[in-house]
mmCIF file of C-alpha atoms and ligand atoms in Angstrom:
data_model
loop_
_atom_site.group_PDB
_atom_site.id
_atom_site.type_symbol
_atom_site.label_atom_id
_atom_site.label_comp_id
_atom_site.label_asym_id
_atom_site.label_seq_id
_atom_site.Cartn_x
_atom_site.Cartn_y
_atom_site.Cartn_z
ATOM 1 C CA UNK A 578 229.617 -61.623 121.945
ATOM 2 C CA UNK A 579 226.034 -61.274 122.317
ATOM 3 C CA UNK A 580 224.671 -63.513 125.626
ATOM 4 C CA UNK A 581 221.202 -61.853 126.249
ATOM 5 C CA UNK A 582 219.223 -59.819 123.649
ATOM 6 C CA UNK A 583 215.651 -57.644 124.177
ATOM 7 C CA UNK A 584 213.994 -56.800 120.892
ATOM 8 C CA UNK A 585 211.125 -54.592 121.570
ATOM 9 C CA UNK A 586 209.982 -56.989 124.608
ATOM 10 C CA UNK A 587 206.493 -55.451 126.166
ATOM 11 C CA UNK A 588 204.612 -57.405 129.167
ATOM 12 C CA UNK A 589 200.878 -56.792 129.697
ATOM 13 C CA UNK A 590 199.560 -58.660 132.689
ATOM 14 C CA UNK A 591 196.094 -57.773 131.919
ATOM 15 C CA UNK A 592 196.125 -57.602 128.125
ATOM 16 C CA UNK A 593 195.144 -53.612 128.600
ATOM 17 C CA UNK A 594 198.113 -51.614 130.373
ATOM 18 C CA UNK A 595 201.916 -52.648 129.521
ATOM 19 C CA UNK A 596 204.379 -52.715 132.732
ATOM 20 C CA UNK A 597 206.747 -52.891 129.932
ATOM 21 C CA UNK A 598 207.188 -51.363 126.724
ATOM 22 C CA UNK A 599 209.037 -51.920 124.102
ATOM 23 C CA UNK A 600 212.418 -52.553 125.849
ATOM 24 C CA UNK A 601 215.591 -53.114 123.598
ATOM 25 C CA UNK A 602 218.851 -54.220 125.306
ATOM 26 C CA UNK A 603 221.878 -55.898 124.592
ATOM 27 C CA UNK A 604 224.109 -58.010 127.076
ATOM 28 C CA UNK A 605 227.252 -59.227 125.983
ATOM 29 C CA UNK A 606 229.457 -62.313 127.761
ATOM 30 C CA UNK A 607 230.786 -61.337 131.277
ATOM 31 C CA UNK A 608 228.971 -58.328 131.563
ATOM 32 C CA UNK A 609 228.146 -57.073 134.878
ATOM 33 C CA UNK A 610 224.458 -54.833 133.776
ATOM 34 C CA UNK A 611 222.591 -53.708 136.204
ATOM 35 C CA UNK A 612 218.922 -53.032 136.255
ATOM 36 C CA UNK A 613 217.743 -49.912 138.699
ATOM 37 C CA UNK A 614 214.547 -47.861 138.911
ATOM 38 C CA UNK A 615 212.308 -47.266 141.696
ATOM 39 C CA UNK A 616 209.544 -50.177 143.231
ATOM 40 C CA UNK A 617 207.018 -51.457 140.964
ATOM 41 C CA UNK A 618 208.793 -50.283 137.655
ATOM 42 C CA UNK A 619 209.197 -53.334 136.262
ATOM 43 C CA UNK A 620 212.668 -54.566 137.274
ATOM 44 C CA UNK A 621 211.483 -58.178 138.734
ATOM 45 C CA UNK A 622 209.097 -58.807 135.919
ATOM 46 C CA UNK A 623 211.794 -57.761 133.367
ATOM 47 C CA UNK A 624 214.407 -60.247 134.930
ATOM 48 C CA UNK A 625 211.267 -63.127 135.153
ATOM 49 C CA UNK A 626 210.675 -63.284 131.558
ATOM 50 C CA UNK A 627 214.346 -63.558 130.908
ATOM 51 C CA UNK A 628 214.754 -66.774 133.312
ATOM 52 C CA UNK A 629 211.453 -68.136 131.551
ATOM 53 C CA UNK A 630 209.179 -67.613 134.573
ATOM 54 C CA UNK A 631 206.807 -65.169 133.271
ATOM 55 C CA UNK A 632 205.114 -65.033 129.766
ATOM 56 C CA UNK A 633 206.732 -62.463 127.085
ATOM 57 C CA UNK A 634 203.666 -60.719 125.744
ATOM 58 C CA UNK A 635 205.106 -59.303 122.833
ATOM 59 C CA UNK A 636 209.161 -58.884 121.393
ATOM 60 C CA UNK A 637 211.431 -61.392 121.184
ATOM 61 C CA UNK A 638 213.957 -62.631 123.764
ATOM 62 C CA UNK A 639 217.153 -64.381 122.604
ATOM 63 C CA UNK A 640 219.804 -66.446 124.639
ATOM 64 C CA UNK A 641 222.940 -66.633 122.790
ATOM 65 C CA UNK A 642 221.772 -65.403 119.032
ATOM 66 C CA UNK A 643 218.619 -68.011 119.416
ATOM 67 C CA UNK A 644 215.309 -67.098 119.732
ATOM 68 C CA UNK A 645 214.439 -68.011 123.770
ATOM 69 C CA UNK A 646 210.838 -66.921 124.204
ATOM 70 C CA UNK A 647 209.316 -70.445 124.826
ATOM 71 C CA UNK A 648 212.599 -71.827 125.863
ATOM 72 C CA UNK A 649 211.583 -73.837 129.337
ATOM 73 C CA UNK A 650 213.581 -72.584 132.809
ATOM 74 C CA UNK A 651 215.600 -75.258 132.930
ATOM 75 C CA UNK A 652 217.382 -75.279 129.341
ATOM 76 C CA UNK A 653 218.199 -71.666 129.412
ATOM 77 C CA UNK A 654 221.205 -72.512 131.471
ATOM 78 C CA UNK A 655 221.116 -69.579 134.186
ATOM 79 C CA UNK A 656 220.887 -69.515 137.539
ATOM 80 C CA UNK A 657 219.093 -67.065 139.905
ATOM 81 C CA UNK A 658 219.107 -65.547 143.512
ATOM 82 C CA UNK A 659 216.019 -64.054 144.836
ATOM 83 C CA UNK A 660 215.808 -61.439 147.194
ATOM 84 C CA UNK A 661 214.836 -63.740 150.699
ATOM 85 C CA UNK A 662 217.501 -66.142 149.345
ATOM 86 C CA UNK A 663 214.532 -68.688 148.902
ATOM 87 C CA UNK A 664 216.640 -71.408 151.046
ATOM 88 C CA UNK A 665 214.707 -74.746 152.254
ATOM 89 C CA UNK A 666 214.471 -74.382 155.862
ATOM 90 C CA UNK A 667 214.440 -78.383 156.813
ATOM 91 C CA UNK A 668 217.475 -79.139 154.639
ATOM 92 C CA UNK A 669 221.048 -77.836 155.742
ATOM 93 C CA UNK A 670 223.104 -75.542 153.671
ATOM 94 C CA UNK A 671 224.934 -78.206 152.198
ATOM 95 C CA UNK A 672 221.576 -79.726 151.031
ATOM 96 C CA UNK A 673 220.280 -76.454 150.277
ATOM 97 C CA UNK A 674 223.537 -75.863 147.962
ATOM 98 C CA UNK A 675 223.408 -79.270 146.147
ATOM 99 C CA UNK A 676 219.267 -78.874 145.211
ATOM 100 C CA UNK A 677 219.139 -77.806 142.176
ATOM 101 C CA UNK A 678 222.214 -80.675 141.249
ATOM 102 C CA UNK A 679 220.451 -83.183 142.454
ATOM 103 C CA UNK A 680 217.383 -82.115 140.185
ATOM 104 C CA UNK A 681 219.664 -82.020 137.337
ATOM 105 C CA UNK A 682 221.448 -85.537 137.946
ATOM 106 C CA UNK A 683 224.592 -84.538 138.454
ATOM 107 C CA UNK A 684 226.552 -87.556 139.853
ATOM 108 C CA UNK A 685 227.721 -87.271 143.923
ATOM 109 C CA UNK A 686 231.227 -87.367 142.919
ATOM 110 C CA UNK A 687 231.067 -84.175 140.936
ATOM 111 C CA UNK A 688 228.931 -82.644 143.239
ATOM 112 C CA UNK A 689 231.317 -83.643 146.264
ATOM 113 C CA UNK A 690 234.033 -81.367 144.231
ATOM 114 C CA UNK A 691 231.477 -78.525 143.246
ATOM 115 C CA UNK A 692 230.567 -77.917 146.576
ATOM 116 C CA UNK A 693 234.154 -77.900 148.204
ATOM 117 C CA UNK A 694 235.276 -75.614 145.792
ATOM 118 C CA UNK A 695 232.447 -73.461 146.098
ATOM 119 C CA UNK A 696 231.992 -73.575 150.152
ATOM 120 C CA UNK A 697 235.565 -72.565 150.617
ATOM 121 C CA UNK A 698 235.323 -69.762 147.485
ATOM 122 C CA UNK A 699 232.530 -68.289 149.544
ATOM 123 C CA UNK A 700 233.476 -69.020 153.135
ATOM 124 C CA UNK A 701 230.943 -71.648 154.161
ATOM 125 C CA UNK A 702 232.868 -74.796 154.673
ATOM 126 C CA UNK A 703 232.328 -74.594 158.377
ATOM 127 C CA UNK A 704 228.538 -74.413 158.212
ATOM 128 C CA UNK A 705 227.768 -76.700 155.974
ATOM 129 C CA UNK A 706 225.873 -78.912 158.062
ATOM 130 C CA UNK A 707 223.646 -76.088 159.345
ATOM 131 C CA UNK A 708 220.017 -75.053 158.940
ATOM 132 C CA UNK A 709 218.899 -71.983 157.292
ATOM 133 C CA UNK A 710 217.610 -70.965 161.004
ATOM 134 C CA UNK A 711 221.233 -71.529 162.844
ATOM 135 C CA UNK A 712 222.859 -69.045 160.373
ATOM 136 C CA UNK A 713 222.670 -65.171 160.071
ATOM 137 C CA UNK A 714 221.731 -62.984 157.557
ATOM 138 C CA UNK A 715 224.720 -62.584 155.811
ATOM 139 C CA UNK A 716 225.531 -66.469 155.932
ATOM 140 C CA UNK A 717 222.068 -67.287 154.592
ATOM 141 C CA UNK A 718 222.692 -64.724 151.597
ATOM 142 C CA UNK A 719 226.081 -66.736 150.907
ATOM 143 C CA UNK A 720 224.489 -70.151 150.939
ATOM 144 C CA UNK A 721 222.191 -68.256 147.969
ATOM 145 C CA UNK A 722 224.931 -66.914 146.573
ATOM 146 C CA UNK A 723 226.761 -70.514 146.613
ATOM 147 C CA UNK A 724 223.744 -72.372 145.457
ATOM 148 C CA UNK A 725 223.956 -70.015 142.148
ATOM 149 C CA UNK A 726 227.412 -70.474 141.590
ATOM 150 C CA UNK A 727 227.578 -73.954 142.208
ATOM 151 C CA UNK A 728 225.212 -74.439 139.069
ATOM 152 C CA UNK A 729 228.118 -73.330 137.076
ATOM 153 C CA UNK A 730 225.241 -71.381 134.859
ATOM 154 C CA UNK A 731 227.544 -68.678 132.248
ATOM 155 C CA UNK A 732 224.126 -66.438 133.399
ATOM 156 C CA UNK A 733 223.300 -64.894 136.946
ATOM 157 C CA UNK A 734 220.292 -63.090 137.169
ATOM 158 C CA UNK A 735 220.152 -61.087 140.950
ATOM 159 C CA UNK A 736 216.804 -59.718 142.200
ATOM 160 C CA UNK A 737 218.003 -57.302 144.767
ATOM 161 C CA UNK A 738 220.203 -59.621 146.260
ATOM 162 C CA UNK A 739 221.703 -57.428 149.560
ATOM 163 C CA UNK A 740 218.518 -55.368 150.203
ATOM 164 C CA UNK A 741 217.774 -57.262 153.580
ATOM 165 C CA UNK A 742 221.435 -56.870 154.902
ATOM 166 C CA UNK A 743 223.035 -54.349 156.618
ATOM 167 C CA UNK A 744 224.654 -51.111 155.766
ATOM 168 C CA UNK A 745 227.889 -52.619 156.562
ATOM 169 C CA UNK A 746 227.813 -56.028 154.921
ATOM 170 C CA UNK A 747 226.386 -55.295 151.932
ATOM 171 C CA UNK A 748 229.064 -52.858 151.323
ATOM 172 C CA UNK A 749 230.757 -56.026 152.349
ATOM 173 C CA UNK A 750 229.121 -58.437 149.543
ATOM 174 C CA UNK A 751 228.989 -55.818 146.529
ATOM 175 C CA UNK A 752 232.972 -56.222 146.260
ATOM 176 C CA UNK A 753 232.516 -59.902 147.090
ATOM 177 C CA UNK A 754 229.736 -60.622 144.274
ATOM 178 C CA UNK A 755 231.534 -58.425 142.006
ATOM 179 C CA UNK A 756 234.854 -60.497 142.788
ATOM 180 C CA UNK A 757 233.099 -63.835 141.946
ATOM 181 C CA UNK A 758 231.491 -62.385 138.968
ATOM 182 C CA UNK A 759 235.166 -61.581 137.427
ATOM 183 C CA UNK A 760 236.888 -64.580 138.495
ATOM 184 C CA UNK A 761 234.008 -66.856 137.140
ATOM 185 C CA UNK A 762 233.236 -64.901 133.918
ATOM 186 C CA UNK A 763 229.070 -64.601 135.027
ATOM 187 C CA UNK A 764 227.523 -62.710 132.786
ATOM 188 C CA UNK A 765 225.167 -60.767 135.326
ATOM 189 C CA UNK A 766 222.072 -59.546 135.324
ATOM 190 C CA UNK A 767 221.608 -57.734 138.596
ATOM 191 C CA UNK A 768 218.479 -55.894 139.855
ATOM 192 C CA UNK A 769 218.730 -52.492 142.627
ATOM 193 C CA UNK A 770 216.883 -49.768 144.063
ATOM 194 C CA UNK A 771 220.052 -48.555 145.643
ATOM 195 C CA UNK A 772 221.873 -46.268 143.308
ATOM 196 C CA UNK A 773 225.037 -47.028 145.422
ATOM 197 C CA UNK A 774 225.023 -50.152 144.431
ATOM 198 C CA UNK A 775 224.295 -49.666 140.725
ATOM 199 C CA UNK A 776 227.245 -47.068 140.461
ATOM 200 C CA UNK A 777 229.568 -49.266 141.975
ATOM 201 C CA UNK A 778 229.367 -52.566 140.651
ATOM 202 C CA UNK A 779 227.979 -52.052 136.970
ATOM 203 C CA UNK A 780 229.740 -52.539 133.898
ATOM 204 C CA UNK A 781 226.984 -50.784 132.634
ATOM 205 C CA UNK A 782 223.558 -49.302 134.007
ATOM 206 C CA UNK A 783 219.915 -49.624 132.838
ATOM 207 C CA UNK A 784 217.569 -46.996 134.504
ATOM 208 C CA UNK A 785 213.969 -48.077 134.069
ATOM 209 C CA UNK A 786 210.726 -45.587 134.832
ATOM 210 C CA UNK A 787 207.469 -46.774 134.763
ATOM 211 C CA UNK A 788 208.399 -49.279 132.380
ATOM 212 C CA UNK A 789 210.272 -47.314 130.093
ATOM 213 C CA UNK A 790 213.911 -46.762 129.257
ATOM 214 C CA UNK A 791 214.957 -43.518 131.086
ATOM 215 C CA UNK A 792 218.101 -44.322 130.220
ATOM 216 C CA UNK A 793 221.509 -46.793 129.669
ATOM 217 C CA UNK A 794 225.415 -46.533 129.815
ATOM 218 C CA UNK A 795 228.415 -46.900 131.446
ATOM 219 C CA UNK A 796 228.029 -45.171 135.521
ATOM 220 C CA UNK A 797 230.256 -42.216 134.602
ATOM 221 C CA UNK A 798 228.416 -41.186 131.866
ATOM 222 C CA UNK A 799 225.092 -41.356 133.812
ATOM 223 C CA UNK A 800 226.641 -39.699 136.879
ATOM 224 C CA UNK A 801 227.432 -36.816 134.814
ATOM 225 C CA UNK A 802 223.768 -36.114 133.086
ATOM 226 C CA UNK A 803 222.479 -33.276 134.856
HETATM 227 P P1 ADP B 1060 209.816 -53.915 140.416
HETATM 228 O O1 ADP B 1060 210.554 -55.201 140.426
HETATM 229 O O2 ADP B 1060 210.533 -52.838 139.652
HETATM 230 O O3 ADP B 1060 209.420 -53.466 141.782
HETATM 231 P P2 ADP B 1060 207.688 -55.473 139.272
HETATM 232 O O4 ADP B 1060 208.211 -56.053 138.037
HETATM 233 O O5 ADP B 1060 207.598 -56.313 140.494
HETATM 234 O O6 ADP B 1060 208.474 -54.127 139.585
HETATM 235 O O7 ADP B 1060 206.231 -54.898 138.979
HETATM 236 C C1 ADP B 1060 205.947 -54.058 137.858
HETATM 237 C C2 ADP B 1060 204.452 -53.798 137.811
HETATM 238 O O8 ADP B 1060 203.791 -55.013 137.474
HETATM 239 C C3 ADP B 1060 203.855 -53.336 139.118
HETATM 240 O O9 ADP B 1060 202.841 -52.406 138.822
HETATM 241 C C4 ADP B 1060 203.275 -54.596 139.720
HETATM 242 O O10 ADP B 1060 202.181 -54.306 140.547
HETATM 243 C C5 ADP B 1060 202.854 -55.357 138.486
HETATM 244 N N1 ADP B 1060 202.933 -56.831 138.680
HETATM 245 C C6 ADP B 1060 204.029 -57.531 139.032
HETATM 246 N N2 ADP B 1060 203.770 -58.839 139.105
HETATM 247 C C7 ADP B 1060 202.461 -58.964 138.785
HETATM 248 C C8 ADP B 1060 201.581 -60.070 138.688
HETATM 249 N N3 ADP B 1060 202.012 -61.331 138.913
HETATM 250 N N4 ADP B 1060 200.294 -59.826 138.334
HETATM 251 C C9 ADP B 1060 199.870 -58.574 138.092
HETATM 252 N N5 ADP B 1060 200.640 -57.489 138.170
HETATM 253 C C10 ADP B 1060 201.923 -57.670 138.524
HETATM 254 P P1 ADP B 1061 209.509 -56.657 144.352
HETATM 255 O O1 ADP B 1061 210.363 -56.689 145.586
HETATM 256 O O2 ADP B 1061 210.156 -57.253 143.167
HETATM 257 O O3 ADP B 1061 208.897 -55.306 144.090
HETATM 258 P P2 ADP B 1061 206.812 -57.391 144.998
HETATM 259 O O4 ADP B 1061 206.660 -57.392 146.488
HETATM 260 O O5 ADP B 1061 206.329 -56.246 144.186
HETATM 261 O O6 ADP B 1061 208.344 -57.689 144.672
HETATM 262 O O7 ADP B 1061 206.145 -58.705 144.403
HETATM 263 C C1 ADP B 1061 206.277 -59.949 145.020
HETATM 264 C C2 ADP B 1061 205.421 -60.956 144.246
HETATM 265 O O8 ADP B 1061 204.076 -60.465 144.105
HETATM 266 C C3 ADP B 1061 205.913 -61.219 142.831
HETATM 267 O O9 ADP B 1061 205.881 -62.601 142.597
HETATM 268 C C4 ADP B 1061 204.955 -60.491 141.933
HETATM 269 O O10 ADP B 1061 204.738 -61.212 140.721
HETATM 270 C C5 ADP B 1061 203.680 -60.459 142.736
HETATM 271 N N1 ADP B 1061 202.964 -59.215 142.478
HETATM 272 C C6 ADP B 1061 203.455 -57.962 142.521
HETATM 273 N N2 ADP B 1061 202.524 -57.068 142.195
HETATM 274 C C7 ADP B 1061 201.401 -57.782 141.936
HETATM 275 C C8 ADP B 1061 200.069 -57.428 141.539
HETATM 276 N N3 ADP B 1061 199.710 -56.159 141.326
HETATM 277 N N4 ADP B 1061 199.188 -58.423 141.365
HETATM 278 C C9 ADP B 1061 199.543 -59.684 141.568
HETATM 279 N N5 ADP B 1061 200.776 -60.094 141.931
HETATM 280 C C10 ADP B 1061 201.692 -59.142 142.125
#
């Protein structure tokens, strides 16, 4: 089943040169597809237009077999996780977890049971009451992490989630996203520059170039092109 469909989608920020052009792509349900190519190719802007934060200049987008271009952010039912975790530093991680609930109206009882599950599925329930500032990197990238899955969204979309981590615990976090992906059923839409990373945890890889399709399929395959 189809969840997230390109048709010929092309973004022009200044209606003369396209940073994209004429991308086609198909995600199905619980696909893990990952998005790599080097800086500046178009990878964030791609992923922006998808969660509704960036005009589509041209092609159509669709969500679930329906036409999505002008859907607004917040009915497109997705959650996403930025790259500096984008965490309020005056609320504590339990606040910081519960935002985007509380903007929804999601009643305290349900959100009580969210968050327990979700604190002790990604190994926060001690630091709940914590500020961004008391916690380290790793923890802070959690409490983004949580915060998306909380929102019990079917989509993720990941904008180089681990690239300010360590060698070490982002090896860490790619089996522990992946894990969470699987046991939650996410489709994922997950942006890299690391070709590690993009090898190891994708169902299936998208290489961008200048805002081009250099190429997609499954890793093996694309390990073995010359
Ligand atoms: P990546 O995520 O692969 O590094 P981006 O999508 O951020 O690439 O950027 C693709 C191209 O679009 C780059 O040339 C970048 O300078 C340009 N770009 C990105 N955002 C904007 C913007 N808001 N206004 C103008 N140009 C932008
Ligand atoms: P990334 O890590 O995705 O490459 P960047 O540092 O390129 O991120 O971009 C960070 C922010 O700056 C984004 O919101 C993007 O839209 C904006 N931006 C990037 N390139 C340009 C540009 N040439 N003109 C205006 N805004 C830009």
């Amino acid at each position: 089943m189809k969840h997230v469909e390109l048709m010929d989608i092309s973004k022009s920020y200044d209606k003369q040169t396209n940073v994209l052009d004429e991308i086609n792509l198909s995600i199905n349900k619980g696909e893990f597809f990952v998005l790599v190519g080097p800086s500046g190719c178009g990878k964030s802007t791609l992923l922006r237009m998808v969660a509704g934060l960036e005009e589509i200049t041209g092609g159509v987008l669709k969500l679930n077999d329906e036409v999505a271009n002008h859907l607004p952010p917040k009915n497109r039912n997705l959650s996403m996780v930025f790259q500096n975790y984008a965490l309020y530093p005056h609320l504590t991680v339990e606040q910081n977890i519960l935002f985007g609930l509380d903007v929804k109206r999601v009643n305290k009882k349900e959100q009580k049971r969210r968050l327990m599950e979700t604190a002790e599925m990604i190994g926060l329930s001690e630091l709940l009451k914590r500020k961004p500032k008391e916690l380290s990197g790793g923890q802070r990238q959690r409490v983004a992490l949580a915060r998306s899955v909380v929102s019990e969204a079917p989509l993720c979309l990941m904008d180089e989630p681990l690239s300010n981590l360590d060698a070490k615990l982002r090896a860490h976090m790619r089996v522990e996203i992946r894990r969470l992906q699987r046991k939650l059923g996410l489709t994922m839409i997950y942006v890299t520059h690391d070709q590690v990373e993009a090898m190891t945890m994708g169902d299936r890889i998208m290489v961008l170039n200048d805002g081009k399709v250099q190429q997609v399929g499954k890793p093996i395959t694309l390990y073995n092109e010359p």
